PDB file of N, CA and C in Angstrom:
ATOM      1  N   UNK A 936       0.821  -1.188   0.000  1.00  0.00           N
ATOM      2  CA  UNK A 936       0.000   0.000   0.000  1.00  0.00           C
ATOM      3  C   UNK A 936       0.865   1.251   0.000  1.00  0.00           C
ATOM      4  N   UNK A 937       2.138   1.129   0.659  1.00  0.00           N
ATOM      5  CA  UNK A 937       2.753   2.306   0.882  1.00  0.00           C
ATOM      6  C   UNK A 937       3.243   2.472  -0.739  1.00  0.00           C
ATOM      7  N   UNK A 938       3.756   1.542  -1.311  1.00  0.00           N
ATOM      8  CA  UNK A 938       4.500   1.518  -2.495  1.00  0.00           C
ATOM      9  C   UNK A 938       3.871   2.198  -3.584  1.00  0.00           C
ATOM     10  N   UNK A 939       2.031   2.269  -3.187  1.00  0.00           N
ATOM     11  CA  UNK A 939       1.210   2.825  -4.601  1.00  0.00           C
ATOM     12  C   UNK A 939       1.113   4.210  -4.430  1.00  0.00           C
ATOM     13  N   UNK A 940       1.243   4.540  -2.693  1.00  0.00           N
ATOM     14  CA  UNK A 940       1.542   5.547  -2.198  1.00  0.00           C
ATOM     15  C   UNK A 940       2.285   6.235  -2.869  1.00  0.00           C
ATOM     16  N   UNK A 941       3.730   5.999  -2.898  1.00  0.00           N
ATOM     17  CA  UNK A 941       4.886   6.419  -3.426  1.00  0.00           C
ATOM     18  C   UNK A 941       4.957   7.016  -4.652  1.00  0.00           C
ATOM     19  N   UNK A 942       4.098   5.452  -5.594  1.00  0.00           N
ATOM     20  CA  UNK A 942       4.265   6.083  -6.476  1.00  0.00           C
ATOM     21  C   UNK A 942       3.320   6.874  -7.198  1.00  0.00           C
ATOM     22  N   UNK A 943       2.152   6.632  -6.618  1.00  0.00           N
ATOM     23  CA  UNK A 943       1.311   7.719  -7.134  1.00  0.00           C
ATOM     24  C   UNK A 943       1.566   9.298  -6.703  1.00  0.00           C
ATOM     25  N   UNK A 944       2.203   9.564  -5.917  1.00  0.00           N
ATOM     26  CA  UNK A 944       2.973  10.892  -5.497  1.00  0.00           C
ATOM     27  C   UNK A 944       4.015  11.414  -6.348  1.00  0.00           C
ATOM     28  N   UNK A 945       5.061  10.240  -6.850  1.00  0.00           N
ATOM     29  CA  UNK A 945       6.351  10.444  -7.803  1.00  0.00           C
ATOM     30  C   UNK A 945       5.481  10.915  -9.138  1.00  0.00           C
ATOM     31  N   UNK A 946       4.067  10.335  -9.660  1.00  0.00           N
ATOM     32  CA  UNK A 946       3.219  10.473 -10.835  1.00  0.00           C
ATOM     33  C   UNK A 946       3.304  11.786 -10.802  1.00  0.00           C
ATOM     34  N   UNK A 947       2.462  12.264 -10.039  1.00  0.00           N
ATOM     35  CA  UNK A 947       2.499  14.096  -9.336  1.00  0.00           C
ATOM     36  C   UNK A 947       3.229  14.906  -9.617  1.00  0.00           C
ATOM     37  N   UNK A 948       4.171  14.273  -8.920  1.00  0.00           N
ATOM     38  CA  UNK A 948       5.091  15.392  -9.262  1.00  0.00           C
ATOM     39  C   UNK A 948       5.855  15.430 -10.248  1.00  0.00           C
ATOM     40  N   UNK A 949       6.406  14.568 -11.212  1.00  0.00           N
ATOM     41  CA  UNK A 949       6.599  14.185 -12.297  1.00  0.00           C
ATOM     42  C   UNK A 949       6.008  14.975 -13.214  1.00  0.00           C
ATOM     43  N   UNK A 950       4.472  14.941 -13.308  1.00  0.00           N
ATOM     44  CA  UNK A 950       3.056  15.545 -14.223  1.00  0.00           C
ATOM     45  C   UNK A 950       3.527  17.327 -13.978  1.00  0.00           C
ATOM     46  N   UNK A 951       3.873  17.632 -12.482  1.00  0.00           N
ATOM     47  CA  UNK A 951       3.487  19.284 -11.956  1.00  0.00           C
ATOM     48  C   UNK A 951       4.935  20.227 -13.001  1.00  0.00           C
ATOM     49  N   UNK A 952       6.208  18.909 -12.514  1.00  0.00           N
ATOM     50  CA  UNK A 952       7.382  19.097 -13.378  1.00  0.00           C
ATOM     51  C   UNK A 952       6.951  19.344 -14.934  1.00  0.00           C
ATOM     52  N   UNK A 953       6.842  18.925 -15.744  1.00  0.00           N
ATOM     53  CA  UNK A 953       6.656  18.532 -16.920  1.00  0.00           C
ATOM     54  C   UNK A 953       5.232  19.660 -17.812  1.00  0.00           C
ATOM     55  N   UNK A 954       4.385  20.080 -16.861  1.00  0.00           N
ATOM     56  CA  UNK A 954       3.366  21.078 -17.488  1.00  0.00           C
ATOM     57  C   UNK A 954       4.219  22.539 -17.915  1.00  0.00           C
ATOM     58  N   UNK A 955       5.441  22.648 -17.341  1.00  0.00           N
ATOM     59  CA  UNK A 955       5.921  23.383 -17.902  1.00  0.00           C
ATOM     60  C   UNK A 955       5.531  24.847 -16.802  1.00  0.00           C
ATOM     61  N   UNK A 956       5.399  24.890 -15.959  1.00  0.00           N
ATOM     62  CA  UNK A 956       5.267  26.021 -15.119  1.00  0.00           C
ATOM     63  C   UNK A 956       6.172  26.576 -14.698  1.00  0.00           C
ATOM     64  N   UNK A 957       6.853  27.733 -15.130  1.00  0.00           N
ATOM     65  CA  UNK A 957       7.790  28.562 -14.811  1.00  0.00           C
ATOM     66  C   UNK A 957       7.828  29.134 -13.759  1.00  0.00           C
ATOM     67  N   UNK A 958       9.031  28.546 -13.089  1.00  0.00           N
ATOM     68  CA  UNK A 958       9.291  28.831 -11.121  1.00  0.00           C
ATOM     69  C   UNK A 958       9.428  30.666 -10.703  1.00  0.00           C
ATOM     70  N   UNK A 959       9.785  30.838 -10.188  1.00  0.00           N
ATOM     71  CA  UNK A 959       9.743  32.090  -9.312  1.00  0.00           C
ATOM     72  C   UNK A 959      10.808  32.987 -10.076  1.00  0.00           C
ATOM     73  N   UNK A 960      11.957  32.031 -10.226  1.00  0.00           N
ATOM     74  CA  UNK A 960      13.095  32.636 -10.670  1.00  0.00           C
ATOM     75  C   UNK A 960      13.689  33.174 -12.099  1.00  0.00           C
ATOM     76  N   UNK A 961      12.594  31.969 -12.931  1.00  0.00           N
ATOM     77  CA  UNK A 961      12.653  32.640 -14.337  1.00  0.00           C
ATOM     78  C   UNK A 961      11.491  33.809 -14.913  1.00  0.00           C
ATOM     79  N   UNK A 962      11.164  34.234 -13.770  1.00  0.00           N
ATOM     80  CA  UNK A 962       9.925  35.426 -14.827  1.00  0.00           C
ATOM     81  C   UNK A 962      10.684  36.554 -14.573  1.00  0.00           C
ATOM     82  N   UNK A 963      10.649  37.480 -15.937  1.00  0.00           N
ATOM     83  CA  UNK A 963      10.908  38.601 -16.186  1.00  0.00           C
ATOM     84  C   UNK A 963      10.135  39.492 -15.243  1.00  0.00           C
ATOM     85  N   UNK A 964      10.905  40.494 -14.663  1.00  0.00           N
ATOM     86  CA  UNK A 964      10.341  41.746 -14.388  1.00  0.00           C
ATOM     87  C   UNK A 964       9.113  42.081 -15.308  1.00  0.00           C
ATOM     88  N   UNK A 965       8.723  41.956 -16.860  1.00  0.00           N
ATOM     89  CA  UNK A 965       7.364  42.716 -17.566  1.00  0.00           C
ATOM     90  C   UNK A 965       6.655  42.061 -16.956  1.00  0.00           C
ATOM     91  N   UNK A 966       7.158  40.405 -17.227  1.00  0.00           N
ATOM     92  CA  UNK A 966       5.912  39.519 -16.997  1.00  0.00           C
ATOM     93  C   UNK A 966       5.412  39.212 -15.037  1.00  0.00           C
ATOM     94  N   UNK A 967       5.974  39.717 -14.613  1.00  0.00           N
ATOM     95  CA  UNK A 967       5.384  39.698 -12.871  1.00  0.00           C
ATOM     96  C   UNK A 967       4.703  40.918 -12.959  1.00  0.00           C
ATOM     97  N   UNK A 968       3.882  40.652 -11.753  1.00  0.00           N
ATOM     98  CA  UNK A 968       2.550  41.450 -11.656  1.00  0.00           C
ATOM     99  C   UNK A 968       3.233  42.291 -10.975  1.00  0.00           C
ATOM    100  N   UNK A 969       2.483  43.934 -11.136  1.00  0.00           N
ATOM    101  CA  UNK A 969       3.032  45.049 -10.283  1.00  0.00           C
ATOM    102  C   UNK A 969       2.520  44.656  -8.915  1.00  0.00           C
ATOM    103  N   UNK A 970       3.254  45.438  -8.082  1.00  0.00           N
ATOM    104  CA  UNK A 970       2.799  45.871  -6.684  1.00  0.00           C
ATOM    105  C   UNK A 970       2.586  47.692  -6.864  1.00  0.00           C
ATOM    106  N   UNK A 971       0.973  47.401  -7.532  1.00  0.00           N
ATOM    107  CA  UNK A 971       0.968  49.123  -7.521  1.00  0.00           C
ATOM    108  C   UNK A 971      -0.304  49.034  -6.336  1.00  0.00           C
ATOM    109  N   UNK A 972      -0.810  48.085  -5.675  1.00  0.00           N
ATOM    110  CA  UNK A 972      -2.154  48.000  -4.657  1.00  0.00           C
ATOM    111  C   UNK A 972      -3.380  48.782  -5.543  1.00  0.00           C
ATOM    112  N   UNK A 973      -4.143  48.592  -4.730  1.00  0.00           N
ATOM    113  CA  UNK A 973      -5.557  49.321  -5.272  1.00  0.00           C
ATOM    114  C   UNK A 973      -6.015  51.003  -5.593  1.00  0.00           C
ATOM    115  N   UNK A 974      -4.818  51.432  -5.629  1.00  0.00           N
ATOM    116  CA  UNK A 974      -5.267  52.765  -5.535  1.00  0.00           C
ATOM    117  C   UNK A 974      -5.108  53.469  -7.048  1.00  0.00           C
ATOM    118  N   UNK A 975      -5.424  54.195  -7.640  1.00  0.00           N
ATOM    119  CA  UNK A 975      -5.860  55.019  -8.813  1.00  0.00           C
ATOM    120  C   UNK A 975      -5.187  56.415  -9.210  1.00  0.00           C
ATOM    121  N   UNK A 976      -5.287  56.767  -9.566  1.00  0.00           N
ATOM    122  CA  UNK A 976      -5.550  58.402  -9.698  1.00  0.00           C
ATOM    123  C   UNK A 976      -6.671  58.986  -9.904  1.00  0.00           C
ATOM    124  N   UNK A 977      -6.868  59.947  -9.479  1.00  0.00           N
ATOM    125  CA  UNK A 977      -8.551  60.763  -9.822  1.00  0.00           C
ATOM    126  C   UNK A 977      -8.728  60.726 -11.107  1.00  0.00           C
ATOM    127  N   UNK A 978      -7.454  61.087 -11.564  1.00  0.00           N
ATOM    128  CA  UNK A 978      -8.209  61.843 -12.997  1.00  0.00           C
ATOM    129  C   UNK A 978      -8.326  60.922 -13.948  1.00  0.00           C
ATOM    130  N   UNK A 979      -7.779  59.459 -13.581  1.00  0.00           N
ATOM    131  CA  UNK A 979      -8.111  58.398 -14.341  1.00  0.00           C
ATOM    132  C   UNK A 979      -9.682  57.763 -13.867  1.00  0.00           C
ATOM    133  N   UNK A 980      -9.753  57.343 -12.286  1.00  0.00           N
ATOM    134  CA  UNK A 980     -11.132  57.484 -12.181  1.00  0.00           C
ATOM    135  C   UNK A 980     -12.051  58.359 -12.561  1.00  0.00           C
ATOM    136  N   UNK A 981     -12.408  58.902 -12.866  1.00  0.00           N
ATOM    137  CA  UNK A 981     -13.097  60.307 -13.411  1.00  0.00           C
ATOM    138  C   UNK A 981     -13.231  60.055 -14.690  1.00  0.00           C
ATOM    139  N   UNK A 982     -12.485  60.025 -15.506  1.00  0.00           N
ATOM    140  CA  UNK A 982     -12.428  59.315 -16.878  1.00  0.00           C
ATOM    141  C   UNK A 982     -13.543  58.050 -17.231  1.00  0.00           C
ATOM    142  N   UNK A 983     -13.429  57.079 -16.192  1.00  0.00           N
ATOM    143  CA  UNK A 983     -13.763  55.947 -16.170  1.00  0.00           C
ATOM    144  C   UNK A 983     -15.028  55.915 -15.733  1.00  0.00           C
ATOM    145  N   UNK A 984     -15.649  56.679 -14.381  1.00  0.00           N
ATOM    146  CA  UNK A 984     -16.796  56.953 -14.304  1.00  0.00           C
ATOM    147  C   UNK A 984     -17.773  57.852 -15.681  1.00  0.00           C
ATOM    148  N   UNK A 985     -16.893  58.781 -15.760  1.00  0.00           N
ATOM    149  CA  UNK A 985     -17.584  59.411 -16.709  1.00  0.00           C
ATOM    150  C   UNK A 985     -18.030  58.784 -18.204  1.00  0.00           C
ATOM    151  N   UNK A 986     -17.138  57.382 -18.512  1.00  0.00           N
ATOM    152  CA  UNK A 986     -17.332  57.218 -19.720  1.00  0.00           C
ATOM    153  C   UNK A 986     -18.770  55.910 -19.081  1.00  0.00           C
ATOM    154  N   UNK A 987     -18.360  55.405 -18.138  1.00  0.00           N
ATOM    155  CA  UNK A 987     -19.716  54.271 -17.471  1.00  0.00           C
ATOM    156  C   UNK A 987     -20.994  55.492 -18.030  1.00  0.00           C
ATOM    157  N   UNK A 988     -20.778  56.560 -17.203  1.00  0.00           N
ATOM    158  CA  UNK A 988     -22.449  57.151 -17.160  1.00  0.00           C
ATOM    159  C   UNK A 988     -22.542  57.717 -18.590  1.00  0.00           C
ATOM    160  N   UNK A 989     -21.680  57.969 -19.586  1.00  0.00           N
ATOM    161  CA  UNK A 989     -21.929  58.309 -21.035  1.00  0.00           C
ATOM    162  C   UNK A 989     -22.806  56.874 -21.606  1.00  0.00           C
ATOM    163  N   UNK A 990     -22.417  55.695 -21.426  1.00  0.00           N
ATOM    164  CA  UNK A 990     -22.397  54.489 -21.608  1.00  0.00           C
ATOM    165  C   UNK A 990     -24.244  54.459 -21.132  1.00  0.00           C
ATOM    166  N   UNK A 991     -24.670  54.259 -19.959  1.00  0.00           N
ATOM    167  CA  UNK A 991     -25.262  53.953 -20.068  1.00  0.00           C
ATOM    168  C   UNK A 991     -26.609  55.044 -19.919  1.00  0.00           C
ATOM    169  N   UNK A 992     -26.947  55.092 -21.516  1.00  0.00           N
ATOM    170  CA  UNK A 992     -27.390  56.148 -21.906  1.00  0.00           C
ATOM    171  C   UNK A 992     -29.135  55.466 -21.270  1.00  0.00           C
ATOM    172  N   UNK A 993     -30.055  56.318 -21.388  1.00  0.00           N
ATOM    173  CA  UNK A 993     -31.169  55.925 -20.387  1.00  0.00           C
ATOM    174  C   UNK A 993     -31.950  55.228 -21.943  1.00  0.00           C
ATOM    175  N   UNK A 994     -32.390  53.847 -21.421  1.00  0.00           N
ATOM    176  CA  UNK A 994     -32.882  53.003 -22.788  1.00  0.00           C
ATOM    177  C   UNK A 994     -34.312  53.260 -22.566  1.00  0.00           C
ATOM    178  N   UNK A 995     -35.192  52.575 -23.621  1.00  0.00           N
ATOM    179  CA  UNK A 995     -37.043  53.059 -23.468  1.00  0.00           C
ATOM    180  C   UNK A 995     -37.097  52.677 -21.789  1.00  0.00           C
ATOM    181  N   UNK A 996     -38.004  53.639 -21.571  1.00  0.00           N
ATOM    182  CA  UNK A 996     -38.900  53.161 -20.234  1.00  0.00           C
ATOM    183  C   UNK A 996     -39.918  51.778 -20.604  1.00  0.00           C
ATOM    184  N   UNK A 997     -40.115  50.900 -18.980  1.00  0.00           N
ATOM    185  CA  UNK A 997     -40.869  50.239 -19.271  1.00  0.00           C
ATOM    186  C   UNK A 997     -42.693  50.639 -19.112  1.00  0.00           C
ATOM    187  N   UNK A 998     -43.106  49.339 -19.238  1.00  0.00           N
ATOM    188  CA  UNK A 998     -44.798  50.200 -19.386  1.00  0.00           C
ATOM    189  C   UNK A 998     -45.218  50.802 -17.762  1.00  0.00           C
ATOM    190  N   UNK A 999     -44.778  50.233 -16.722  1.00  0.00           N
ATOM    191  CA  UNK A 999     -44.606  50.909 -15.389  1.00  0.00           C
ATOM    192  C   UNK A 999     -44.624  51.861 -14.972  1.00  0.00           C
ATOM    193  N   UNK A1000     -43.532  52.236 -15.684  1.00  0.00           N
ATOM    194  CA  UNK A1000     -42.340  53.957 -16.033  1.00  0.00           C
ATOM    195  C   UNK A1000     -43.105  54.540 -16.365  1.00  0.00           C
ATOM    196  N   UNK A1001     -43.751  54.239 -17.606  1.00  0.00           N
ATOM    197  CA  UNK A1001     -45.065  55.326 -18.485  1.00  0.00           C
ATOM    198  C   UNK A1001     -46.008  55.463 -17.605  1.00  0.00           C
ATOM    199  N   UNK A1002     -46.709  54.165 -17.500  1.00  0.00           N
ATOM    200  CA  UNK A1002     -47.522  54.809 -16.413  1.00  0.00           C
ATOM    201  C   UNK A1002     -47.436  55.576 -15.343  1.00  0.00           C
ATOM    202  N   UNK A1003     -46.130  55.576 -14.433  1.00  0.00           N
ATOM    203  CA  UNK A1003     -46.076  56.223 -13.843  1.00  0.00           C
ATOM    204  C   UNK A1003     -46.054  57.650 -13.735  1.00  0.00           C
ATOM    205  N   UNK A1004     -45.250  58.031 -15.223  1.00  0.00           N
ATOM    206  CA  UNK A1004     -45.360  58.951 -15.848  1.00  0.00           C
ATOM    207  C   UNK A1004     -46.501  59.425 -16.079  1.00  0.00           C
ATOM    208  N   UNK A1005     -47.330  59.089 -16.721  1.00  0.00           N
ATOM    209  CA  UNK A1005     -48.701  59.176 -17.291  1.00  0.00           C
ATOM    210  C   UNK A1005     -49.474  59.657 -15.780  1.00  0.00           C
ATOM    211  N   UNK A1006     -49.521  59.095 -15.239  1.00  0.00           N
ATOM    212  CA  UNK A1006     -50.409  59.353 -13.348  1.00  0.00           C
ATOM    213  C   UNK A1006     -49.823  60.977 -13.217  1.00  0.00           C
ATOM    214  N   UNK A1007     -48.630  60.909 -13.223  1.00  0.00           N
ATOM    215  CA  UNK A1007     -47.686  62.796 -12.845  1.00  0.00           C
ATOM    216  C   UNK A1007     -48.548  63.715 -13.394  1.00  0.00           C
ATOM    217  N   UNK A1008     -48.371  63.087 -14.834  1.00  0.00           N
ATOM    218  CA  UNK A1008     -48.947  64.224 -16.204  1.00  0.00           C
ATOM    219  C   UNK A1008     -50.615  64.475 -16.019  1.00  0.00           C
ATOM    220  N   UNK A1009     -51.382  63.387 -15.961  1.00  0.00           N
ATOM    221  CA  UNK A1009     -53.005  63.585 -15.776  1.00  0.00           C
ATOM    222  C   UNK A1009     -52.981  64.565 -14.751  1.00  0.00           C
ATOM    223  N   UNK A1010     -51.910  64.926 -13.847  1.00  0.00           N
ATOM    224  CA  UNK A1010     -53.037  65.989 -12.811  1.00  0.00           C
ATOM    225  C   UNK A1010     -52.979  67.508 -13.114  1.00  0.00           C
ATOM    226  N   UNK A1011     -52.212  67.351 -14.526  1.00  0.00           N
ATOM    227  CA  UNK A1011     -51.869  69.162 -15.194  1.00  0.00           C
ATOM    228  C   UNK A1011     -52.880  69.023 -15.923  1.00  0.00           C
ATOM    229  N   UNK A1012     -53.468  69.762 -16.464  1.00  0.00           N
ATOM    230  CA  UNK A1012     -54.406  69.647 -17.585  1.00  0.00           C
ATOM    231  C   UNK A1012     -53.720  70.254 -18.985  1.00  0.00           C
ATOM    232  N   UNK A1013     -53.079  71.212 -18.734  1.00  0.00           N
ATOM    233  CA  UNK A1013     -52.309  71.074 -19.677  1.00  0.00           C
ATOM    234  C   UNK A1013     -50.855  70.044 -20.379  1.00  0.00           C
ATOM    235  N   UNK A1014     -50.080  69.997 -19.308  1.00  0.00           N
ATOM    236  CA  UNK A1014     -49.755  68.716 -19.738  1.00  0.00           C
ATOM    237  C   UNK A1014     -50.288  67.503 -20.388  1.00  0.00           C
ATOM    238  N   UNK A1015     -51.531  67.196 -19.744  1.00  0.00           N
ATOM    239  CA  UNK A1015     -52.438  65.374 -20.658  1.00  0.00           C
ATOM    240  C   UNK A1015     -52.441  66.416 -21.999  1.00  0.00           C
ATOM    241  N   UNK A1016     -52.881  67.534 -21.605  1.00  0.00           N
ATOM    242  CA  UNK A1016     -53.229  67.888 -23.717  1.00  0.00           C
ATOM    243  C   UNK A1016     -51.911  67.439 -24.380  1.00  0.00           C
ATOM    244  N   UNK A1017     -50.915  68.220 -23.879  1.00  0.00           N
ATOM    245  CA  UNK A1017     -49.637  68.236 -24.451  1.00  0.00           C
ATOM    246  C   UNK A1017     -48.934  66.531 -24.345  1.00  0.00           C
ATOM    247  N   UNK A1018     -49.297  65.767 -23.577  1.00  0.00           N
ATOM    248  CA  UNK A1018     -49.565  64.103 -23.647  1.00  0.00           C
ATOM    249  C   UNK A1018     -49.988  63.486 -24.965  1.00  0.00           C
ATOM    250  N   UNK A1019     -51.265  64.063 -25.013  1.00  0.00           N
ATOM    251  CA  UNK A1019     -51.890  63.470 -26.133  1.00  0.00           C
ATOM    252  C   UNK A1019     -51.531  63.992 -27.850  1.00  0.00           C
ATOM    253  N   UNK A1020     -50.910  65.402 -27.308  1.00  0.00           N
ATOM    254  CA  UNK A1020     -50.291  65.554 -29.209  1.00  0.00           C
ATOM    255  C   UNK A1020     -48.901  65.494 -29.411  1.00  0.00           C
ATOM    256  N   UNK A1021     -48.175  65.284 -28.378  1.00  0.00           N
ATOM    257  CA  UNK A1021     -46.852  64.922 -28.345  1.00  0.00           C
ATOM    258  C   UNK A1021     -45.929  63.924 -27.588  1.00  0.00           C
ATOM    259  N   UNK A1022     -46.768  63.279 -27.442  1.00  0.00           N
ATOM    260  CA  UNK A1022     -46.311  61.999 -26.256  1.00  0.00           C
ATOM    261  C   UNK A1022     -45.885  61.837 -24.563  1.00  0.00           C
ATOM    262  N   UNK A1023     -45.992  61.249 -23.750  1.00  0.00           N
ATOM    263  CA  UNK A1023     -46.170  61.074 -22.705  1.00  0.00           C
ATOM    264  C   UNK A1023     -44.636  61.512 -22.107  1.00  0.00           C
ATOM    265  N   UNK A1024     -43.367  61.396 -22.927  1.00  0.00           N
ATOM    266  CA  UNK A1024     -42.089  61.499 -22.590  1.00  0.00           C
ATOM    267  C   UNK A1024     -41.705  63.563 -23.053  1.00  0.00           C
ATOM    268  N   UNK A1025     -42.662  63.750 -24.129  1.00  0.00           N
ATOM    269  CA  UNK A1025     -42.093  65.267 -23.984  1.00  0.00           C
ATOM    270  C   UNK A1025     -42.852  65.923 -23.346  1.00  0.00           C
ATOM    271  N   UNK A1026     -44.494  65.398 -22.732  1.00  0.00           N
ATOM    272  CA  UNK A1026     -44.945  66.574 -22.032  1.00  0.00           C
ATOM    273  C   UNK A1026     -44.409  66.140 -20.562  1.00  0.00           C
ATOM    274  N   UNK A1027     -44.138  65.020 -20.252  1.00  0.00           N
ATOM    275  CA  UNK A1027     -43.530  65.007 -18.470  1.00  0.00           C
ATOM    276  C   UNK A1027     -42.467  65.856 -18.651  1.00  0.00           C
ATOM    277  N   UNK A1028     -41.391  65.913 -19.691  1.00  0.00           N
ATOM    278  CA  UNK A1028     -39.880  66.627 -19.665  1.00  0.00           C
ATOM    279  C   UNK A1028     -40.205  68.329 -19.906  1.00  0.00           C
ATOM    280  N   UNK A1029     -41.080  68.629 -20.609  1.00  0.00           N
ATOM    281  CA  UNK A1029     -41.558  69.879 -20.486  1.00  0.00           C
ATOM    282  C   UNK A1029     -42.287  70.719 -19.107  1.00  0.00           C
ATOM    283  N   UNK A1030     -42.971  69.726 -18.680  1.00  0.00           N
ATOM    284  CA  UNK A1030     -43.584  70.582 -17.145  1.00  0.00           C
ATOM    285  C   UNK A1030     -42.892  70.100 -15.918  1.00  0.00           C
ATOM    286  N   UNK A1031     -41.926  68.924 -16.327  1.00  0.00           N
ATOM    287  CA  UNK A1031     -41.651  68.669 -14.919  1.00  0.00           C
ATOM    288  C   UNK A1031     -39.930  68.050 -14.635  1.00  0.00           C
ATOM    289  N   UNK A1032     -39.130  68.566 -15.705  1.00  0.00           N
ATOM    290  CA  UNK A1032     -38.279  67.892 -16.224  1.00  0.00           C
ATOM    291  C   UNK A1032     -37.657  66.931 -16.878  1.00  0.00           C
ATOM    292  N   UNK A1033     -36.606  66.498 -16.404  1.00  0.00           N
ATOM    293  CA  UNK A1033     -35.848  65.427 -16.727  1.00  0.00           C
ATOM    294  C   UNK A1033     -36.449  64.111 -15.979  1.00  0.00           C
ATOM    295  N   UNK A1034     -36.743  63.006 -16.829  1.00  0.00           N
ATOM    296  CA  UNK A1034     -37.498  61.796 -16.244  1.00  0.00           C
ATOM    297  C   UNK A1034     -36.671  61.746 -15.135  1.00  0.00           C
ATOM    298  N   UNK A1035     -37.036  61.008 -14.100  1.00  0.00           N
ATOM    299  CA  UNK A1035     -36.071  60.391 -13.105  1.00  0.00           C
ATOM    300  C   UNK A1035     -35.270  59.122 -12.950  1.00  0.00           C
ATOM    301  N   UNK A1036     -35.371  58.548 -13.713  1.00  0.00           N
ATOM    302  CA  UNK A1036     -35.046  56.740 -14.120  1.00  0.00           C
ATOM    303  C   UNK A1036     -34.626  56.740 -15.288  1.00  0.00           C
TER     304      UNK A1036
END
């Protein structure tokens, strides 16, 4: 038993040898990972936020949204007019701004 032991361990390491994994001592300085830790610069974060919120530009509302919309707008009376000849998204942005969602 010890012997299958043995050698199923010598298999191992034999296999770990042989995949070809390059030890500690042969990696280049490019190829090791920096030690720069987690920290940034602003003006690169800033960049990066700013291009996320360019990115995610506001897609259709769902039918929820409208409605919800739609409930805001019915209590102007001018607004539902302006609802009904120009749609539910330019008369909320006209009397009451920028959607919120």
């Amino acid at each position: 038993m010890k012997s299958i032991t043995i050698l199923i361990f010598c298999c191992m390491i034999a296999a770990c040898l042989s995949a070809g994994l390059p030890d500690t001592k042969s990696v280049s300085a490019a190829e090791s990972p920096r030690d720069d830790g987690v920290f940034v610069k602003h003006d690169v974060t800033s960049a990066v936020v700013r291009q996320k919120r360019a990115g995610t530009a506001p897609a259709d509302p769902t039918v929820a949204q409208l409605e919800s919309l739609k409930e805001v707008c019915e209590a102007n009376l001018a607004c539902e007019h302006m609802m009904d000849v120009s749609g539910i998204i330019a008369a909320y942005t006209a009397y009451y701004g920028p959607i919120p969602y």
